[in-house]
PDB file of C-alpha atoms in Angstrom:
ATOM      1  CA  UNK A   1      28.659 -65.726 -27.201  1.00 51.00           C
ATOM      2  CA  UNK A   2      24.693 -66.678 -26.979  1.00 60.00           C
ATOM      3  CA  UNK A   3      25.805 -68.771 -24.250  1.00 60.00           C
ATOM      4  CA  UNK A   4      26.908 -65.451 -22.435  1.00 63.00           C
ATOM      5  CA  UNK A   5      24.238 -63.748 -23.303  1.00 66.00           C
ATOM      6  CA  UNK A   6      21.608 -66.314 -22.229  1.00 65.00           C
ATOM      7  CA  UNK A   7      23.470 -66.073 -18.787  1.00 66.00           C
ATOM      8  CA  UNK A   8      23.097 -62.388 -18.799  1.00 64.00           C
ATOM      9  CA  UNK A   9      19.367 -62.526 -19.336  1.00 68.00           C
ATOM     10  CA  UNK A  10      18.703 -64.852 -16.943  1.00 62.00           C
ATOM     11  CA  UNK A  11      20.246 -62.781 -14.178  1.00 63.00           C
ATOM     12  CA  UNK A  12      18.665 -59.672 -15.161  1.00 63.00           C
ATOM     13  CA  UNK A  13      14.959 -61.899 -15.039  1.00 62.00           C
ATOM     14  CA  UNK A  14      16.322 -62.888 -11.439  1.00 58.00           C
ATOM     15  CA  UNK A  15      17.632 -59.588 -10.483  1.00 60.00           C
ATOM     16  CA  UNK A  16      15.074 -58.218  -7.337  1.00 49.00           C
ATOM     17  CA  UNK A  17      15.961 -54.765  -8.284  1.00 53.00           C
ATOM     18  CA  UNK A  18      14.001 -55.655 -12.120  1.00 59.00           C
ATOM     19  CA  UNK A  19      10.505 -55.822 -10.785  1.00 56.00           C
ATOM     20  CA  UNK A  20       7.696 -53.597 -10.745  1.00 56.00           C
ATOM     21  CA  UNK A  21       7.244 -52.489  -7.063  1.00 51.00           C
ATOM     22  CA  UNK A  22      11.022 -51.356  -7.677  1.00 51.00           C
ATOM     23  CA  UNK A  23      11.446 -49.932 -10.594  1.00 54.00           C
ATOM     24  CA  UNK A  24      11.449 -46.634  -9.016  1.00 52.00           C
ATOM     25  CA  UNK A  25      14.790 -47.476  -7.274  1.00 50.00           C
ATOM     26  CA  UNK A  26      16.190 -47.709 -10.548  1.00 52.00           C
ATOM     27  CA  UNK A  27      15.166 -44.334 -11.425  1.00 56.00           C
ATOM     28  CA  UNK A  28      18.147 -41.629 -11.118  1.00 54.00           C
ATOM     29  CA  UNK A  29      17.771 -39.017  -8.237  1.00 52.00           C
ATOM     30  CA  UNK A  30      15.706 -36.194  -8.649  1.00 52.00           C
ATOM     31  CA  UNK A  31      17.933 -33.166 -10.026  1.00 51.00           C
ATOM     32  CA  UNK A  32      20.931 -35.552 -11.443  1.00 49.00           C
ATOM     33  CA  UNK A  33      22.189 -34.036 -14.818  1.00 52.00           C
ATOM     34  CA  UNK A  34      21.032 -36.240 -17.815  1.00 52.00           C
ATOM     35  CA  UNK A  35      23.783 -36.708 -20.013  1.00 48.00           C
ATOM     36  CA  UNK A  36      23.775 -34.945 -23.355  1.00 51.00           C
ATOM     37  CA  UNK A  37      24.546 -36.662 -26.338  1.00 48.00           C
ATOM     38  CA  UNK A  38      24.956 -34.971 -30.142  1.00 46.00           C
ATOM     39  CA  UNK A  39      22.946 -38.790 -31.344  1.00 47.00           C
ATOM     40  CA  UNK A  40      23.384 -42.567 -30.764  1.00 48.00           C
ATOM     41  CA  UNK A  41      27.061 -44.364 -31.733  1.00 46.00           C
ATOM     42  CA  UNK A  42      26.364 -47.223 -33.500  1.00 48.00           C
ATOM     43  CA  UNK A  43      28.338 -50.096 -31.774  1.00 49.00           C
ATOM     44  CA  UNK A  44      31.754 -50.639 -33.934  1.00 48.00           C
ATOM     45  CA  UNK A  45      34.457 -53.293 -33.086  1.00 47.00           C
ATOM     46  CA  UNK A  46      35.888 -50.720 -30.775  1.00 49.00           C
ATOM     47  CA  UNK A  47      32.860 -50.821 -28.440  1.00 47.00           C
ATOM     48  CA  UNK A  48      34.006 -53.094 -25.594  1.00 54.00           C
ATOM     49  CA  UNK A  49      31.392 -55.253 -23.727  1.00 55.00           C
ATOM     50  CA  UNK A  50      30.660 -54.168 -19.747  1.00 52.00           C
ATOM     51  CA  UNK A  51      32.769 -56.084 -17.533  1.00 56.00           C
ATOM     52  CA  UNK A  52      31.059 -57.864 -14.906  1.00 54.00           C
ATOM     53  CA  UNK A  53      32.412 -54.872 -12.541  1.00 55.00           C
ATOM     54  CA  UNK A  54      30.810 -52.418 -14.104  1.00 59.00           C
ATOM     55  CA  UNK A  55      27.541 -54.130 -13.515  1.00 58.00           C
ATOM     56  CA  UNK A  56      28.094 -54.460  -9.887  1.00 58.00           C
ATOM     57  CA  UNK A  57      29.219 -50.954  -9.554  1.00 62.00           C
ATOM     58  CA  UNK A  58      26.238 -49.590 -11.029  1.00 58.00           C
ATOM     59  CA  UNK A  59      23.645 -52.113  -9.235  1.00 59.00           C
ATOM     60  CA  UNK A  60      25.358 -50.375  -5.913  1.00 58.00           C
ATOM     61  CA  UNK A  61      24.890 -46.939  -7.357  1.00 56.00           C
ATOM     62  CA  UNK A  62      21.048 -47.626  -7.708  1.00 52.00           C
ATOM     63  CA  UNK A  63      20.708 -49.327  -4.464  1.00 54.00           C
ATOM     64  CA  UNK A  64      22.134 -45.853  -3.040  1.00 52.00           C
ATOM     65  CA  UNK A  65      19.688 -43.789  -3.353  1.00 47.00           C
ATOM     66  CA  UNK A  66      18.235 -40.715  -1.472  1.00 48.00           C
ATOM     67  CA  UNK A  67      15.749 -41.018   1.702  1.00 45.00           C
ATOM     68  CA  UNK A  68      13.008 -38.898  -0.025  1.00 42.00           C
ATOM     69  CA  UNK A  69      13.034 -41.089  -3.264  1.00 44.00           C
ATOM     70  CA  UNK A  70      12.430 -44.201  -0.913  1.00 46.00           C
ATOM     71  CA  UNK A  71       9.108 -45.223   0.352  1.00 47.00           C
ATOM     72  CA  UNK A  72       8.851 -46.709   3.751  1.00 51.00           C
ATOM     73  CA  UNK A  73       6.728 -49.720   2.991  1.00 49.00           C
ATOM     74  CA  UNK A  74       6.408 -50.553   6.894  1.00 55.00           C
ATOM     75  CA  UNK A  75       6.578 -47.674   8.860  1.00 64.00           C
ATOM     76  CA  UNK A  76       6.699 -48.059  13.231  1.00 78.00           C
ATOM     77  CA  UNK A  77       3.259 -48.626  14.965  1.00 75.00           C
ATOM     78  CA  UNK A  78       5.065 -46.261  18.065  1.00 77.00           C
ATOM     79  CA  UNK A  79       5.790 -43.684  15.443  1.00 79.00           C
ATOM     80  CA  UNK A  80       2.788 -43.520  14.099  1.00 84.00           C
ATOM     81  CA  UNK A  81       0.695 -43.882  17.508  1.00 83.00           C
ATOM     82  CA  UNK A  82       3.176 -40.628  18.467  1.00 81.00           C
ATOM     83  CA  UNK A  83       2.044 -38.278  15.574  1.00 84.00           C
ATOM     84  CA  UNK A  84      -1.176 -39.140  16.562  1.00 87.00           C
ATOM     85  CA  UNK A  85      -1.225 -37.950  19.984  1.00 87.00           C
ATOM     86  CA  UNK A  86       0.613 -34.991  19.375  1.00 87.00           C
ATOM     87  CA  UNK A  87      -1.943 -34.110  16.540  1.00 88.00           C
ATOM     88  CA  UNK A  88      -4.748 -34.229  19.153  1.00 90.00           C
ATOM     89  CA  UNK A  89      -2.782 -32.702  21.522  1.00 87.00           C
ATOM     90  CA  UNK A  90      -2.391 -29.920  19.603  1.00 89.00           C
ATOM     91  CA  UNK A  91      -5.895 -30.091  18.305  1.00 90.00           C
ATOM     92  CA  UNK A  92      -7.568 -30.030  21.588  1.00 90.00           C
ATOM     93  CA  UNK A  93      -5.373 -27.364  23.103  1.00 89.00           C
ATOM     94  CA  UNK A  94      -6.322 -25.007  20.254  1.00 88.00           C
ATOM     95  CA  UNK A  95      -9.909 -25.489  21.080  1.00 88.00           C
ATOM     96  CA  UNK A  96      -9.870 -25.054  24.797  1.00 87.00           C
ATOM     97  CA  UNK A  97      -7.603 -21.804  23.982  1.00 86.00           C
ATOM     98  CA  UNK A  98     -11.017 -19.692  24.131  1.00 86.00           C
ATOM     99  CA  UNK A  99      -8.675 -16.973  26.345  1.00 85.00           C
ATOM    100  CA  UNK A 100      -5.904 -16.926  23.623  1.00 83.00           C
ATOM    101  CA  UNK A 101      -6.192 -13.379  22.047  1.00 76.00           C
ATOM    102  CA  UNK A 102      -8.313 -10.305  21.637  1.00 76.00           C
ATOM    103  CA  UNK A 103     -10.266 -11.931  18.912  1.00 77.00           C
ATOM    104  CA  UNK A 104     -10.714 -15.246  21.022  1.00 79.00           C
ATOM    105  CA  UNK A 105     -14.485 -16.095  22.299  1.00 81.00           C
ATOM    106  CA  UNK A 106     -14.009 -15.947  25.975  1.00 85.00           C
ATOM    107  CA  UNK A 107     -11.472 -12.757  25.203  1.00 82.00           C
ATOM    108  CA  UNK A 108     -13.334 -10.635  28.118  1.00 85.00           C
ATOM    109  CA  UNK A 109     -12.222 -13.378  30.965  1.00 87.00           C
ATOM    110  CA  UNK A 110      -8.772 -13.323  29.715  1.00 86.00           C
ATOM    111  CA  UNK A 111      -8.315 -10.897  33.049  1.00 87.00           C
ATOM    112  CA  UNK A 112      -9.958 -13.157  35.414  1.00 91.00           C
ATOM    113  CA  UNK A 113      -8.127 -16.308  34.069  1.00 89.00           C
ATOM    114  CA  UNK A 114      -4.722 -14.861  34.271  1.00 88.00           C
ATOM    115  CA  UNK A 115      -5.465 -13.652  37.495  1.00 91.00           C
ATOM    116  CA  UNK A 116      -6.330 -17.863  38.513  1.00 92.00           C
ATOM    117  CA  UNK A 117      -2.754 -18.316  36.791  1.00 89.00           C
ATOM    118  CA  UNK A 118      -0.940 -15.936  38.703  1.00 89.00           C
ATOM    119  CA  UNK A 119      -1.823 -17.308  41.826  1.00 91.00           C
ATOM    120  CA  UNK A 120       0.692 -20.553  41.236  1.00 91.00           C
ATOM    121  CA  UNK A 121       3.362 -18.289  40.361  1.00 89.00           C
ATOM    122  CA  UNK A 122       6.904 -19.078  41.955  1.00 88.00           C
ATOM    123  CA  UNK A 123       7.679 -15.493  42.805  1.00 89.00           C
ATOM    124  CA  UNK A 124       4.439 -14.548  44.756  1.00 90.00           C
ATOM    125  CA  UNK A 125       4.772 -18.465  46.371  1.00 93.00           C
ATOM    126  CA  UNK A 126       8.523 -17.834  47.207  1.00 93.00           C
ATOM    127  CA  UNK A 127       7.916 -14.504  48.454  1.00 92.00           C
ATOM    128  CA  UNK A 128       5.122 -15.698  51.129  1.00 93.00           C
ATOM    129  CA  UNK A 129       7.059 -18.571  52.286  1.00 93.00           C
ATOM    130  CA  UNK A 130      10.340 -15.902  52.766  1.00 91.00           C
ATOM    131  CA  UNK A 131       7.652 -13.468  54.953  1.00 92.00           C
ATOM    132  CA  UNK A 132       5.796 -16.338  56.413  1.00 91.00           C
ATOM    133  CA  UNK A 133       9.468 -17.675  58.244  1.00 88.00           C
ATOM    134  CA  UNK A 134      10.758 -14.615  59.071  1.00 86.00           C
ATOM    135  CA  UNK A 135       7.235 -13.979  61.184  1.00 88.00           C
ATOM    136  CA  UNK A 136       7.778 -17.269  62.213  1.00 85.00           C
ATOM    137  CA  UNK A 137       8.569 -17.837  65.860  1.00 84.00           C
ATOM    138  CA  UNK A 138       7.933 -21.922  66.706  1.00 87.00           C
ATOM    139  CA  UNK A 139      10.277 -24.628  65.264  1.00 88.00           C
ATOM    140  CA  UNK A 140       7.649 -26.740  63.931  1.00 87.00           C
ATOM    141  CA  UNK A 141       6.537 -23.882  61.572  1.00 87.00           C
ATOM    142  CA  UNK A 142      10.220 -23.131  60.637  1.00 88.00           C
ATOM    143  CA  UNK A 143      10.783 -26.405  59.415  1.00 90.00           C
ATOM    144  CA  UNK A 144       7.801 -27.181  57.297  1.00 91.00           C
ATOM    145  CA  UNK A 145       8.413 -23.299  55.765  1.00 92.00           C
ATOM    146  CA  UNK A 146      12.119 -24.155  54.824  1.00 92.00           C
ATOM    147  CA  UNK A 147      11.232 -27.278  53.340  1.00 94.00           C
ATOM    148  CA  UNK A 148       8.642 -25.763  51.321  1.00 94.00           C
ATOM    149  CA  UNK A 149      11.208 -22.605  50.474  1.00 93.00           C
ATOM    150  CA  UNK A 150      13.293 -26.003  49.171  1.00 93.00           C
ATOM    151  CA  UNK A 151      10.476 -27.291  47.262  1.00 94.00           C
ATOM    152  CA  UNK A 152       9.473 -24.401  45.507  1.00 95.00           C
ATOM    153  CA  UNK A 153      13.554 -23.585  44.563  1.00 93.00           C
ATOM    154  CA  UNK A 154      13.703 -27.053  43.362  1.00 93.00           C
ATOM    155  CA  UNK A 155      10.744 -26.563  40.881  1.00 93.00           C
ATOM    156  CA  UNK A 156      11.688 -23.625  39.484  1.00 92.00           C
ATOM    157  CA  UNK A 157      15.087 -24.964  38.474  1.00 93.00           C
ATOM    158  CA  UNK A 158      13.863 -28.290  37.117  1.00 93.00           C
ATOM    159  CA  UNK A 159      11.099 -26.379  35.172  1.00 93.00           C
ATOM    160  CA  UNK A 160      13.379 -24.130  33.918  1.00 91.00           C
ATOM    161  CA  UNK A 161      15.982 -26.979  33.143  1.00 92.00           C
ATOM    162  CA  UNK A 162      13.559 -29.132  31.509  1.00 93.00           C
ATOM    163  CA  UNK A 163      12.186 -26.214  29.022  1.00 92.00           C
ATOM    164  CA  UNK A 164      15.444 -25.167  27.953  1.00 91.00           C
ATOM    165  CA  UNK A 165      16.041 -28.902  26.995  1.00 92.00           C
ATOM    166  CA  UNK A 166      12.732 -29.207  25.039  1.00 91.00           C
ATOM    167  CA  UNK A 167      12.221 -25.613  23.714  1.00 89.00           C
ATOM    168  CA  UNK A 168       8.436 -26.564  22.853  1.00 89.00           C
ATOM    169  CA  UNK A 169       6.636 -23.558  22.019  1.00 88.00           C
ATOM    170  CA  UNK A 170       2.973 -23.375  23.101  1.00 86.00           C
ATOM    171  CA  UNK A 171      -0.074 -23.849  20.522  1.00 87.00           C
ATOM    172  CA  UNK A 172      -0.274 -19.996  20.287  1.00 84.00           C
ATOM    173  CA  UNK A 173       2.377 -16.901  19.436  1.00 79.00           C
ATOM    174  CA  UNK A 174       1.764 -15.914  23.372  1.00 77.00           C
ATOM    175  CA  UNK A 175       4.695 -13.364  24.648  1.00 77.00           C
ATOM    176  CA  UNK A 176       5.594 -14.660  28.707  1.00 78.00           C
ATOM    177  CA  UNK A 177       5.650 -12.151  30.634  1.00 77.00           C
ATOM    178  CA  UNK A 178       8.345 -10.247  33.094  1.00 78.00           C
ATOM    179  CA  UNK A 179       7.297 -12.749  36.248  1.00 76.00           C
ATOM    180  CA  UNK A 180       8.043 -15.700  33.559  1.00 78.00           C
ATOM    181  CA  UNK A 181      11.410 -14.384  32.856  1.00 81.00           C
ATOM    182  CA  UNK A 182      12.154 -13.757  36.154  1.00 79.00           C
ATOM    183  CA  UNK A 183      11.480 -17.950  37.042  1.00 77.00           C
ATOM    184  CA  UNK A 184      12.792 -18.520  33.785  1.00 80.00           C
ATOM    185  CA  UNK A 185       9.376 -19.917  32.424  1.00 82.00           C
ATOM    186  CA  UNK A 186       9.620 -19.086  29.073  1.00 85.00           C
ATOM    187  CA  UNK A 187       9.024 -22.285  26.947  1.00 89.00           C
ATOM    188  CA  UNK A 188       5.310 -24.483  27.203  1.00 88.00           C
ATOM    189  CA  UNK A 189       6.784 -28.160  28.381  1.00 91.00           C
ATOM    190  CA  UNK A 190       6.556 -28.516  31.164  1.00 91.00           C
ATOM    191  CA  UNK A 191       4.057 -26.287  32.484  1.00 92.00           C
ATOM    192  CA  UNK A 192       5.576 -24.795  35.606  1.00 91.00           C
ATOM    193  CA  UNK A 193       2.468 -23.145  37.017  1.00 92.00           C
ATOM    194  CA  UNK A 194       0.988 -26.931  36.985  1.00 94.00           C
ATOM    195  CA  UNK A 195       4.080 -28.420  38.473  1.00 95.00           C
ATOM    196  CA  UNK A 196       4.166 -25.782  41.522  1.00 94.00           C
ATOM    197  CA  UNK A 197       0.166 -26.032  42.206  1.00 95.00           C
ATOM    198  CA  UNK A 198       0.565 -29.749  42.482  1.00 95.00           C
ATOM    199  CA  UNK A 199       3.622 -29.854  44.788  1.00 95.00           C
ATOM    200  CA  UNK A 200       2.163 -27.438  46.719  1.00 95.00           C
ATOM    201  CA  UNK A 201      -1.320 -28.614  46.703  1.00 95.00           C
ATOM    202  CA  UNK A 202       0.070 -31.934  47.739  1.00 94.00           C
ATOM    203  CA  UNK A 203       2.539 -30.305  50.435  1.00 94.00           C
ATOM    204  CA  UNK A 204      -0.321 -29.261  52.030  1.00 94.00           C
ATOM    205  CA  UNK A 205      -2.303 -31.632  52.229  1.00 93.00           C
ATOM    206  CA  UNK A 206       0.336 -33.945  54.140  1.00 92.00           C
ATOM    207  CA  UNK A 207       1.737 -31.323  56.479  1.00 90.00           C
ATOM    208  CA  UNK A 208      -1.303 -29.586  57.255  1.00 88.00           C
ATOM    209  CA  UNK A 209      -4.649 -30.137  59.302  1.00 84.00           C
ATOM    210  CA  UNK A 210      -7.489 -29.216  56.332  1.00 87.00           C
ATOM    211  CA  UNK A 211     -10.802 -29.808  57.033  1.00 90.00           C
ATOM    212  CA  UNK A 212     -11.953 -31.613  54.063  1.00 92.00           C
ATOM    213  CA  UNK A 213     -14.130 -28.675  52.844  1.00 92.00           C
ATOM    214  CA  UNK A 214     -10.696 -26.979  52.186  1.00 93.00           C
ATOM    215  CA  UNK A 215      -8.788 -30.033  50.915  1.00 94.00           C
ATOM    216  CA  UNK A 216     -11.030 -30.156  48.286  1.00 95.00           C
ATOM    217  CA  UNK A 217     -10.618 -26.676  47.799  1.00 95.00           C
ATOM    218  CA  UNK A 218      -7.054 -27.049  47.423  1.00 94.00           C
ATOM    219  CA  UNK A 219      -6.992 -29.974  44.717  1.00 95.00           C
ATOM    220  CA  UNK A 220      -9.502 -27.904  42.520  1.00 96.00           C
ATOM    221  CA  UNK A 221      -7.479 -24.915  42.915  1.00 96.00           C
ATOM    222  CA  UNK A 222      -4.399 -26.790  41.347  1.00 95.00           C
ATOM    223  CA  UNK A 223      -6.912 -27.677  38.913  1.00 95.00           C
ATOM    224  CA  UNK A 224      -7.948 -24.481  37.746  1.00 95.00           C
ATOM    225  CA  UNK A 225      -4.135 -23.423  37.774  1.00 95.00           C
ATOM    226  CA  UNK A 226      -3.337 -25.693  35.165  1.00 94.00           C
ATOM    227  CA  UNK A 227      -6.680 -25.189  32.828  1.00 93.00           C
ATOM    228  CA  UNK A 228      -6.258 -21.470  33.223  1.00 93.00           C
ATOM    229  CA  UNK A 229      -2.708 -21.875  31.264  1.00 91.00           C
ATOM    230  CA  UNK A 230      -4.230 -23.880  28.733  1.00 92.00           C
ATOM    231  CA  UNK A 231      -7.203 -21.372  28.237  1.00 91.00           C
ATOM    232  CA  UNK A 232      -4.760 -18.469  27.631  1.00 90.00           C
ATOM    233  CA  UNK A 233      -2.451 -20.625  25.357  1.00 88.00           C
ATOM    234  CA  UNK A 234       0.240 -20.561  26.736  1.00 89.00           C
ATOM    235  CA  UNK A 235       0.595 -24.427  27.251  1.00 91.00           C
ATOM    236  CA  UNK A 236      -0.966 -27.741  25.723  1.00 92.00           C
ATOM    237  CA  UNK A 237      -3.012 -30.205  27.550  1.00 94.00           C
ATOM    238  CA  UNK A 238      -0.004 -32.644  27.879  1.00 94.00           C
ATOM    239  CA  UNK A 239       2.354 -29.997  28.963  1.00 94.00           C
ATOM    240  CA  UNK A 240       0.091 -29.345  31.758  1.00 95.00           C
ATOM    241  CA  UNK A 241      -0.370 -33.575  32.861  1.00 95.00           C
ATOM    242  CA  UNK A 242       3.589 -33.207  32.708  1.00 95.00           C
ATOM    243  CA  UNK A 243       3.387 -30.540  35.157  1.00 95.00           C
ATOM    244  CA  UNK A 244       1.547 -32.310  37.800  1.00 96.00           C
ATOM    245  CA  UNK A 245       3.359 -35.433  37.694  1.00 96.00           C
ATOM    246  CA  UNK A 246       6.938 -33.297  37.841  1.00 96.00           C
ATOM    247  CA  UNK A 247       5.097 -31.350  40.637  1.00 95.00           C
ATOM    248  CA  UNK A 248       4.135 -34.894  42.402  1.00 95.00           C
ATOM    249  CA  UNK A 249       7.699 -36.054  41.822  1.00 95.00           C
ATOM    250  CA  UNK A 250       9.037 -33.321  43.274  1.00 95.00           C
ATOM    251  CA  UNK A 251       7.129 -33.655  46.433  1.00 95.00           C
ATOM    252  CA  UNK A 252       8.160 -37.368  46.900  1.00 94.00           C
ATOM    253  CA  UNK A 253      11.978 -35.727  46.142  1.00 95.00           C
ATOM    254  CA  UNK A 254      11.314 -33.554  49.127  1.00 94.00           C
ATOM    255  CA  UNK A 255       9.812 -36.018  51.426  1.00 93.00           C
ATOM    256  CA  UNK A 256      13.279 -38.246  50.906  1.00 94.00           C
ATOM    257  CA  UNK A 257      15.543 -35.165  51.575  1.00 92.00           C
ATOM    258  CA  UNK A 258      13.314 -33.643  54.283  1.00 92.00           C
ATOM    259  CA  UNK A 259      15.218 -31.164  56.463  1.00 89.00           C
ATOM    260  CA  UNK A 260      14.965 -31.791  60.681  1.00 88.00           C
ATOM    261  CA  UNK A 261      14.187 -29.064  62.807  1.00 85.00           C
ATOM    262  CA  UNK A 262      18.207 -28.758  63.816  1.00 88.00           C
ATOM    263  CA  UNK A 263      19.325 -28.352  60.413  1.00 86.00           C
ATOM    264  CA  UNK A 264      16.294 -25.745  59.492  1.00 85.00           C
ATOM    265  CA  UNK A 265      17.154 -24.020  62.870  1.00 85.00           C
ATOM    266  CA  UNK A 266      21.479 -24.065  61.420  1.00 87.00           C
ATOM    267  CA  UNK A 267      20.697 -22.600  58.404  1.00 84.00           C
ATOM    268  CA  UNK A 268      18.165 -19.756  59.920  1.00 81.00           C
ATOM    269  CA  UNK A 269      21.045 -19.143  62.150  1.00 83.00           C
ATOM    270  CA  UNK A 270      23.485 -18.934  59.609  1.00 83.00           C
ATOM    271  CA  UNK A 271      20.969 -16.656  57.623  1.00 78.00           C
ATOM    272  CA  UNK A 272      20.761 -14.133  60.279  1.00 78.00           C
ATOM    273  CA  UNK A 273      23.944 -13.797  60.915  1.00 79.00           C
ATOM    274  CA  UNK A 274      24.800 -13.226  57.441  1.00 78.00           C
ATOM    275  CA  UNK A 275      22.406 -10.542  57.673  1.00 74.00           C
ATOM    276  CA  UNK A 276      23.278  -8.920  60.438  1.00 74.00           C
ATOM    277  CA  UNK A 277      26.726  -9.034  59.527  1.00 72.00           C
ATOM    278  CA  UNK A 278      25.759  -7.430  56.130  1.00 71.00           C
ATOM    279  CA  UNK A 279      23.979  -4.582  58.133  1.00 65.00           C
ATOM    280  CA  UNK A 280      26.583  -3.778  60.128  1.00 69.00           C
ATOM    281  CA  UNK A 281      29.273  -3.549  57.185  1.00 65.00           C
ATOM    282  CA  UNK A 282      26.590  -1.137  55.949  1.00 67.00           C
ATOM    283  CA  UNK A 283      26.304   1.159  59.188  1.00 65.00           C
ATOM    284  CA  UNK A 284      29.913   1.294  59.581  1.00 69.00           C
ATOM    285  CA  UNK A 285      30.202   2.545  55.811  1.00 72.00           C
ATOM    286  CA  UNK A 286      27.753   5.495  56.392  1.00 71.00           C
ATOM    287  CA  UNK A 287      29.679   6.744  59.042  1.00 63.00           C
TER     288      UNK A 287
END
């Protein structure tokens, strides 16, 4: 038998699992039931020695072990490079969130700054470019208004498709209001005031004569669109970069799948007949 035993002691001196850095992994879990025991048997002739199974059974037991009693030793340069940008993130949108609350230090141009936001709002946007074709009356104006009409649609669903994939919340307890539930903008990423001011910014720019005075103009105002969201806190800083390149990307989207004059001028005629159709069903029921 010391031959047996010499064996055994060499194997437990070899054993990875024996040395310092991992004697922890050894350790039972946290919470496990320690086994109560009235005092120690003395080994009799009964006692049979541990078959070799037994060992390897436990040594898999104590390999098994729970995440949160493991230490990563090398954790992932991309997760780590992650949690740091998203700390900052949130960080720096805090502290340009001077228009977050009643108790905030810019708290008196909370008005003026919402009023800035408003003004890249899909339902004001959509209900201009409705008013601005129907008081159309020259084909060139008809199409670029119906492609815009298809630009703006487009945002608002793949804002609103987007945030109810993420469901990020914004760095402060901010309630949207009715015009957000109405476009569906309820969630921070992506900012959809920042999406539409840059597709529409950008939409102007290429189908419109601007003087540069005004072009300028335009690319600040998409500007101040997006900062203005931050400022109230209702967004971070990268939810509002997100919403300018979605906005770009949409306008690119819109350039591939632009509508010609004779389909613009199909579906306006289609449109008003619908309508007048509708108002006719309507006259013949009041009678």
């Amino acid at each position: 038998m010391p031959a047996s035993q010499s064996r055994a002691r060499a194997r437990d001196r070899n054993n990875v699992l024996n040395r310092a850095e991992f004697l922890s992994l050894n350790q039972p879990p946290k919470g496990a039931p320690e086994p109560r025991s009235s005092g120690r048997k003395a080994p009799g002739p009964s006692a049979q020695p541990p078959s070799p199974g037994d060992g390897a059974r436990e040594r898999r037991q104590s390999q098994q072990l729970p995440e949160e009693d493991c230490m990563q030793l090398n954790p992932s340069f991309k997760g780590i490079a992650f949690n740091s940008l998203l700390a900052i993130d949130i960080c720096m949108s805090k502290r340009l969130g001077v228009c977050a609350g009643r108790a905030a230090s810019w708290a008196s141009a909370r008005s003026m700054v919402k009023l800035i936001g408003i003004t890249g709002h899909g339902i004001p946007w959509i209900g201009g470019t409705i008013l601005c074709l129907v008081k159309s009356s020259t084909l060139a104006g008809q199409e670029v208004l119906m492609n815009l009409l298809l630009a703006l649609l487009l945002d608002i669903m793949t804002v609103a498709g987007v945030q109810k994939l993420i469901k990020r919340r914004g760095p402060f307890e901010t309630n949207p209001s009715l015009l957000d539930y109405l476009t569906m903008d309820v969630y921070a990423f992506p900012a959809g005031h920042a999406s539409r001011a840059a597709m529409v910014s950008k939409f102007f720019l290429s189908h419109l004569v601007l003087a540069v005075p005004l072009r300028v103009l335009l690319v600040l105002w998409a500007f101040c669109v997006g900062l203005s969201r931050v400022m109230i806190g209702r967004h971070h800083i990268t939810d509002v970069i997100s919403g300018f390149v979605i906005g770009y990307f949409q306008f690119r989207l819109v350039e591939l799948v632009w509508m010609s004059s004779n389909t613009c001028q199909m579906l306006i005629s289609a449109w008003t007949v619908l309508r007048n159709g509708t108002m006719t069903d309507n006259a013949r029921t009041r009678r």
